[in-house]
Amino acid sequence: MNTANLPTLREGSKGAEVIKLQEILKQINFYSGAIDGIFGSQTKNAVVRFQREYGLVADGIVGSKTWSKLNEIAGGNMEWRRMTEAEEINEIKMIVNNRMGVAALNLLALESFLGFQCTRSFYINEKFGGNQRIMRVKCDPPRGASSAVAYEEIRIIFNLFEGQIETFDVERVIEGTEPKIKLPD
């Protein structure tokens, strides 16, 4: 993201740039509100928390320094590690006891990514205090809801807020393509 062309944002700002800001803040687990393009008090509070966390002037105004740090954190090298067996057990418990976790499992079932021929592994993002996690499912042979495209693996990226799954994203990896997130094997 080229931060030089982004405007200064503050409480009361509206528009596409605010949507971009809210999406980044949500991605890095500082914001849990609606992506509505309105820079209200919830967005301001998230910006202030972010600024404090990263040693910026915590004024709730998104200028060039805050945009640069957001870009660095959101677009930078994520620090993922594979979970231990004990962490995986706790992760599974959290997923099945959370409505968003169950929704993610339902998606895996719809995509046929369940069964004895599938393996799963879990990863945690240390950079964001463990508030972002990935469940990676690989099946042999490749599978998918569409008969035209089979996926090598599906990754469910969980975003946590206050210890609960707030949202999840899905990445389908097709043979020969590079996944968005590089995971240690």
PDB file of C-alpha atoms in Angstrom:
ATOM      1  CA  MET A   1       0.000   0.000   0.000  1.00  0.00           C
ATOM      2  CA  ASN A   2       1.360   3.411  -0.939  1.00  0.00           C
ATOM      3  CA  THR A   3       0.823   5.482   2.208  1.00  0.00           C
ATOM      4  CA  ALA A   4       2.011   8.757   0.650  1.00  0.00           C
ATOM      5  CA  ASN A   5      -1.296   9.247  -1.165  1.00  0.00           C
ATOM      6  CA  LEU A   6      -3.533   8.488   1.807  1.00  0.00           C
ATOM      7  CA  PRO A   7      -5.288  11.385   3.535  1.00  0.00           C
ATOM      8  CA  THR A   8      -5.141  12.221   7.217  1.00  0.00           C
ATOM      9  CA  LEU A   9      -8.153  10.655   8.934  1.00  0.00           C
ATOM     10  CA  ARG A  10      -9.781  11.613  12.220  1.00  0.00           C
ATOM     11  CA  GLU A  11     -13.072  11.206  14.020  1.00  0.00           C
ATOM     12  CA  GLY A  12     -15.814  12.363  11.651  1.00  0.00           C
ATOM     13  CA  SER A  13     -13.983  11.269   8.464  1.00  0.00           C
ATOM     14  CA  LYS A  14     -15.939   9.108   6.019  1.00  0.00           C
ATOM     15  CA  GLY A  15     -15.291   7.164   2.859  1.00  0.00           C
ATOM     16  CA  ALA A  16     -13.188   4.495   1.205  1.00  0.00           C
ATOM     17  CA  GLU A  17     -10.022   5.381   3.121  1.00  0.00           C
ATOM     18  CA  VAL A  18     -11.849   4.860   6.421  1.00  0.00           C
ATOM     19  CA  ILE A  19     -13.012   1.463   5.161  1.00  0.00           C
ATOM     20  CA  LYS A  20      -9.369   0.608   4.333  1.00  0.00           C
ATOM     21  CA  LEU A  21      -8.332   1.749   7.834  1.00  0.00           C
ATOM     22  CA  GLN A  22     -11.069  -0.300   9.523  1.00  0.00           C
ATOM     23  CA  GLU A  23     -10.169  -3.398   7.491  1.00  0.00           C
ATOM     24  CA  ILE A  24      -6.493  -3.134   8.460  1.00  0.00           C
ATOM     25  CA  LEU A  25      -7.307  -2.525  12.126  1.00  0.00           C
ATOM     26  CA  LYS A  26      -9.635  -5.529  12.084  1.00  0.00           C
ATOM     27  CA  GLN A  27      -7.020  -7.696  10.349  1.00  0.00           C
ATOM     28  CA  ILE A  28      -4.505  -6.953  13.089  1.00  0.00           C
ATOM     29  CA  ASN A  29      -7.105  -7.334  15.866  1.00  0.00           C
ATOM     30  CA  PHE A  30      -7.423  -3.784  17.099  1.00  0.00           C
ATOM     31  CA  TYR A  31     -10.966  -3.213  15.801  1.00  0.00           C
ATOM     32  CA  SER A  32     -14.077  -5.373  16.074  1.00  0.00           C
ATOM     33  CA  GLY A  33     -16.763  -2.974  14.841  1.00  0.00           C
ATOM     34  CA  ALA A  34     -18.536  -2.686  11.532  1.00  0.00           C
ATOM     35  CA  ILE A  35     -16.609  -1.895   8.362  1.00  0.00           C
ATOM     36  CA  ASP A  36     -18.844   1.045   7.504  1.00  0.00           C
ATOM     37  CA  GLY A  37     -16.507   3.809   6.344  1.00  0.00           C
ATOM     38  CA  ILE A  38     -17.435   6.058   9.268  1.00  0.00           C
ATOM     39  CA  PHE A  39     -14.609   7.112  11.593  1.00  0.00           C
ATOM     40  CA  GLY A  40     -16.549   7.112  14.853  1.00  0.00           C
ATOM     41  CA  SER A  41     -15.540   6.678  18.477  1.00  0.00           C
ATOM     42  CA  GLN A  42     -14.972   2.913  18.138  1.00  0.00           C
ATOM     43  CA  THR A  43     -12.569   3.435  15.230  1.00  0.00           C
ATOM     44  CA  LYS A  44     -10.831   6.252  17.117  1.00  0.00           C
ATOM     45  CA  ASN A  45     -10.400   4.039  20.201  1.00  0.00           C
ATOM     46  CA  ALA A  46      -8.894   1.295  18.019  1.00  0.00           C
ATOM     47  CA  VAL A  47      -6.479   3.796  16.436  1.00  0.00           C
ATOM     48  CA  VAL A  48      -5.433   5.111  19.870  1.00  0.00           C
ATOM     49  CA  ARG A  49      -4.796   1.539  21.125  1.00  0.00           C
ATOM     50  CA  PHE A  50      -2.771   0.799  17.998  1.00  0.00           C
ATOM     51  CA  GLN A  51      -0.752   4.010  18.352  1.00  0.00           C
ATOM     52  CA  ARG A  52       0.013   3.288  22.019  1.00  0.00           C
ATOM     53  CA  GLU A  53       1.021  -0.290  21.237  1.00  0.00           C
ATOM     54  CA  TYR A  54       3.505   0.835  18.590  1.00  0.00           C
ATOM     55  CA  GLY A  55       4.950   3.927  20.297  1.00  0.00           C
ATOM     56  CA  LEU A  56       3.217   6.544  18.180  1.00  0.00           C
ATOM     57  CA  VAL A  57       1.555   9.731  19.398  1.00  0.00           C
ATOM     58  CA  ALA A  58      -1.773   8.348  20.647  1.00  0.00           C
ATOM     59  CA  ASP A  59      -4.054  11.115  19.382  1.00  0.00           C
ATOM     60  CA  GLY A  60      -6.479   8.981  17.333  1.00  0.00           C
ATOM     61  CA  ILE A  61      -5.506  10.811  14.140  1.00  0.00           C
ATOM     62  CA  VAL A  62      -4.250   8.685  11.253  1.00  0.00           C
ATOM     63  CA  GLY A  63      -1.480  10.647   9.554  1.00  0.00           C
ATOM     64  CA  SER A  64       1.548   9.518   7.580  1.00  0.00           C
ATOM     65  CA  LYS A  65       3.369   7.912  10.544  1.00  0.00           C
ATOM     66  CA  THR A  66       0.324   5.905  11.611  1.00  0.00           C
ATOM     67  CA  TRP A  67      -0.414   4.858   8.003  1.00  0.00           C
ATOM     68  CA  SER A  68       3.211   3.736   7.595  1.00  0.00           C
ATOM     69  CA  LYS A  69       3.157   1.691  10.800  1.00  0.00           C
ATOM     70  CA  LEU A  70      -0.211   0.137   9.853  1.00  0.00           C
ATOM     71  CA  ASN A  71       1.226  -0.796   6.468  1.00  0.00           C
ATOM     72  CA  GLU A  72       4.351  -2.240   8.059  1.00  0.00           C
ATOM     73  CA  ILE A  73       2.402  -4.330  10.568  1.00  0.00           C
ATOM     74  CA  ALA A  74      -0.395  -5.510   8.267  1.00  0.00           C
ATOM     75  CA  GLY A  75       1.767  -6.099   5.220  1.00  0.00           C
ATOM     76  CA  GLY A  76       4.960  -7.120   6.918  1.00  0.00           C
ATOM     77  CA  ASN A  77       6.313 -10.555   7.579  1.00  0.00           C
ATOM     78  CA  MET A  78       3.912 -12.330   9.884  1.00  0.00           C
ATOM     79  CA  GLU A  79       5.469 -14.463  12.580  1.00  0.00           C
ATOM     80  CA  TRP A  80       3.637 -17.775  12.490  1.00  0.00           C
ATOM     81  CA  ARG A  81       4.502 -20.917  14.413  1.00  0.00           C
ATOM     82  CA  ARG A  82       2.890 -24.307  14.542  1.00  0.00           C
ATOM     83  CA  MET A  83       0.903 -24.971  17.710  1.00  0.00           C
ATOM     84  CA  THR A  84       1.929 -27.637  20.176  1.00  0.00           C
ATOM     85  CA  GLU A  85      -0.307 -30.673  20.643  1.00  0.00           C
ATOM     86  CA  ALA A  86      -1.734 -29.218  23.879  1.00  0.00           C
ATOM     87  CA  GLU A  87      -2.430 -25.886  22.158  1.00  0.00           C
ATOM     88  CA  GLU A  88      -4.163 -27.719  19.298  1.00  0.00           C
ATOM     89  CA  ILE A  89      -6.486 -29.495  21.746  1.00  0.00           C
ATOM     90  CA  ASN A  90      -7.423 -26.171  23.328  1.00  0.00           C
ATOM     91  CA  GLU A  91      -7.880 -24.638  19.865  1.00  0.00           C
ATOM     92  CA  ILE A  92     -10.285 -27.393  18.821  1.00  0.00           C
ATOM     93  CA  LYS A  93     -12.285 -26.900  22.032  1.00  0.00           C
ATOM     94  CA  MET A  94     -12.497 -23.159  21.379  1.00  0.00           C
ATOM     95  CA  ILE A  95     -13.591 -23.688  17.770  1.00  0.00           C
ATOM     96  CA  VAL A  96     -16.395 -26.132  18.598  1.00  0.00           C
ATOM     97  CA  ASN A  97     -17.635 -23.912  21.442  1.00  0.00           C
ATOM     98  CA  ASN A  98     -17.863 -20.755  19.323  1.00  0.00           C
ATOM     99  CA  ARG A  99     -20.553 -19.994  16.728  1.00  0.00           C
ATOM    100  CA  MET A 100     -17.992 -18.593  14.259  1.00  0.00           C
ATOM    101  CA  GLY A 101     -15.815 -21.666  14.803  1.00  0.00           C
ATOM    102  CA  VAL A 102     -18.753 -23.956  14.038  1.00  0.00           C
ATOM    103  CA  ALA A 103     -19.489 -21.900  10.912  1.00  0.00           C
ATOM    104  CA  ALA A 104     -15.901 -22.484   9.776  1.00  0.00           C
ATOM    105  CA  LEU A 105     -16.234 -26.229  10.394  1.00  0.00           C
ATOM    106  CA  ASN A 106     -19.477 -26.250   8.388  1.00  0.00           C
ATOM    107  CA  LEU A 107     -17.637 -24.610   5.513  1.00  0.00           C
ATOM    108  CA  LEU A 108     -14.976 -27.334   5.655  1.00  0.00           C
ATOM    109  CA  ALA A 109     -17.721 -29.968   5.503  1.00  0.00           C
ATOM    110  CA  LEU A 110     -19.377 -28.273   2.514  1.00  0.00           C
ATOM    111  CA  GLU A 111     -16.027 -28.211   0.717  1.00  0.00           C
ATOM    112  CA  SER A 112     -15.483 -31.948   1.543  1.00  0.00           C
ATOM    113  CA  PHE A 113     -12.378 -31.171   3.606  1.00  0.00           C
ATOM    114  CA  LEU A 114     -13.186 -33.654   6.363  1.00  0.00           C
ATOM    115  CA  GLY A 115     -12.335 -37.321   6.595  1.00  0.00           C
ATOM    116  CA  PHE A 116      -9.555 -39.843   7.111  1.00  0.00           C
ATOM    117  CA  GLN A 117      -7.666 -38.653   4.036  1.00  0.00           C
ATOM    118  CA  CYS A 118      -7.384 -35.130   5.435  1.00  0.00           C
ATOM    119  CA  THR A 119      -4.811 -33.804   7.875  1.00  0.00           C
ATOM    120  CA  ARG A 120      -5.100 -30.644   9.911  1.00  0.00           C
ATOM    121  CA  SER A 121      -2.577 -28.433  11.582  1.00  0.00           C
ATOM    122  CA  PHE A 122      -2.880 -25.236  13.570  1.00  0.00           C
ATOM    123  CA  TYR A 123      -0.702 -22.128  13.576  1.00  0.00           C
ATOM    124  CA  ILE A 124      -0.595 -19.067  15.771  1.00  0.00           C
ATOM    125  CA  ASN A 125       0.609 -15.580  14.893  1.00  0.00           C
ATOM    126  CA  GLU A 126       2.978 -14.525  17.650  1.00  0.00           C
ATOM    127  CA  LYS A 127       3.278 -11.008  16.264  1.00  0.00           C
ATOM    128  CA  PHE A 128      -0.330 -10.192  17.177  1.00  0.00           C
ATOM    129  CA  GLY A 129      -0.302 -11.771  20.609  1.00  0.00           C
ATOM    130  CA  GLY A 130      -1.919 -14.978  19.405  1.00  0.00           C
ATOM    131  CA  ASN A 131      -5.079 -13.202  18.263  1.00  0.00           C
ATOM    132  CA  GLN A 132      -4.740 -14.540  14.749  1.00  0.00           C
ATOM    133  CA  ARG A 133      -4.670 -18.279  14.074  1.00  0.00           C
ATOM    134  CA  ILE A 134      -4.859 -20.603  11.119  1.00  0.00           C
ATOM    135  CA  MET A 135      -6.376 -24.040  10.775  1.00  0.00           C
ATOM    136  CA  ARG A 136      -4.791 -25.661   7.733  1.00  0.00           C
ATOM    137  CA  VAL A 137      -6.500 -28.696   6.199  1.00  0.00           C
ATOM    138  CA  LYS A 138      -4.902 -30.769   3.442  1.00  0.00           C
ATOM    139  CA  CYS A 139      -6.560 -33.722   1.732  1.00  0.00           C
ATOM    140  CA  ASP A 140      -5.252 -36.396  -0.598  1.00  0.00           C
ATOM    141  CA  PRO A 141      -6.627 -36.392  -3.219  1.00  0.00           C
ATOM    142  CA  PRO A 142      -7.348 -32.640  -3.544  1.00  0.00           C
ATOM    143  CA  ARG A 143     -10.970 -31.629  -2.996  1.00  0.00           C
ATOM    144  CA  GLY A 144     -13.393 -28.763  -3.307  1.00  0.00           C
ATOM    145  CA  ALA A 145     -17.057 -27.896  -3.689  1.00  0.00           C
ATOM    146  CA  SER A 146     -16.595 -27.300  -7.412  1.00  0.00           C
ATOM    147  CA  SER A 147     -15.818 -30.257  -9.665  1.00  0.00           C
ATOM    148  CA  ALA A 148     -13.904 -27.879 -11.956  1.00  0.00           C
ATOM    149  CA  VAL A 149     -11.367 -26.840  -9.329  1.00  0.00           C
ATOM    150  CA  ALA A 150      -9.763 -29.022  -6.675  1.00  0.00           C
ATOM    151  CA  TYR A 151      -7.858 -27.450  -3.811  1.00  0.00           C
ATOM    152  CA  GLU A 152      -4.640 -28.741  -2.306  1.00  0.00           C
ATOM    153  CA  GLU A 153      -5.592 -27.233   1.028  1.00  0.00           C
ATOM    154  CA  ILE A 154      -7.962 -24.879   2.740  1.00  0.00           C
ATOM    155  CA  ARG A 155      -6.863 -22.434   5.402  1.00  0.00           C
ATOM    156  CA  ILE A 156      -9.266 -20.937   7.884  1.00  0.00           C
ATOM    157  CA  ILE A 157      -7.795 -17.728   9.311  1.00  0.00           C
ATOM    158  CA  PHE A 158      -9.413 -16.972  12.670  1.00  0.00           C
ATOM    159  CA  ASN A 159      -9.332 -13.456  14.102  1.00  0.00           C
ATOM    160  CA  LEU A 160      -9.862 -13.337  17.853  1.00  0.00           C
ATOM    161  CA  PHE A 161     -11.038 -10.468  19.992  1.00  0.00           C
ATOM    162  CA  GLU A 162     -10.956 -10.769  23.776  1.00  0.00           C
ATOM    163  CA  GLY A 163     -10.290 -14.497  23.527  1.00  0.00           C
ATOM    164  CA  GLN A 164     -13.241 -15.294  21.238  1.00  0.00           C
ATOM    165  CA  ILE A 165     -13.385 -15.885  17.492  1.00  0.00           C
ATOM    166  CA  GLU A 166     -14.723 -12.638  16.067  1.00  0.00           C
ATOM    167  CA  THR A 167     -14.321 -13.361  12.341  1.00  0.00           C
ATOM    168  CA  PHE A 168     -12.718 -15.832   9.994  1.00  0.00           C
ATOM    169  CA  ASP A 169     -11.436 -15.738   6.437  1.00  0.00           C
ATOM    170  CA  VAL A 170     -10.891 -18.614   4.039  1.00  0.00           C
ATOM    171  CA  GLU A 171      -7.991 -19.190   1.684  1.00  0.00           C
ATOM    172  CA  ARG A 172      -8.213 -21.986  -0.858  1.00  0.00           C
ATOM    173  CA  VAL A 173      -4.834 -23.093  -2.180  1.00  0.00           C
ATOM    174  CA  ILE A 174      -4.683 -24.550  -5.680  1.00  0.00           C
ATOM    175  CA  GLU A 175      -1.670 -26.593  -6.826  1.00  0.00           C
ATOM    176  CA  GLY A 176       0.967 -24.359  -8.359  1.00  0.00           C
ATOM    177  CA  THR A 177      -0.167 -21.186  -6.596  1.00  0.00           C
ATOM    178  CA  GLU A 178       1.613 -19.486  -3.737  1.00  0.00           C
ATOM    179  CA  PRO A 179      -0.478 -19.113  -0.550  1.00  0.00           C
ATOM    180  CA  LYS A 180      -0.895 -15.575   0.801  1.00  0.00           C
ATOM    181  CA  ILE A 181       0.635 -16.541   4.159  1.00  0.00           C
ATOM    182  CA  LYS A 182       3.859 -18.521   4.387  1.00  0.00           C
ATOM    183  CA  LEU A 183       3.576 -21.097   7.164  1.00  0.00           C
ATOM    184  CA  PRO A 184       6.339 -23.138   8.744  1.00  0.00           C
ATOM    185  CA  ASP A 185       5.902 -26.853   8.053  1.00  0.00           C
TER     186      ASP A 185
END
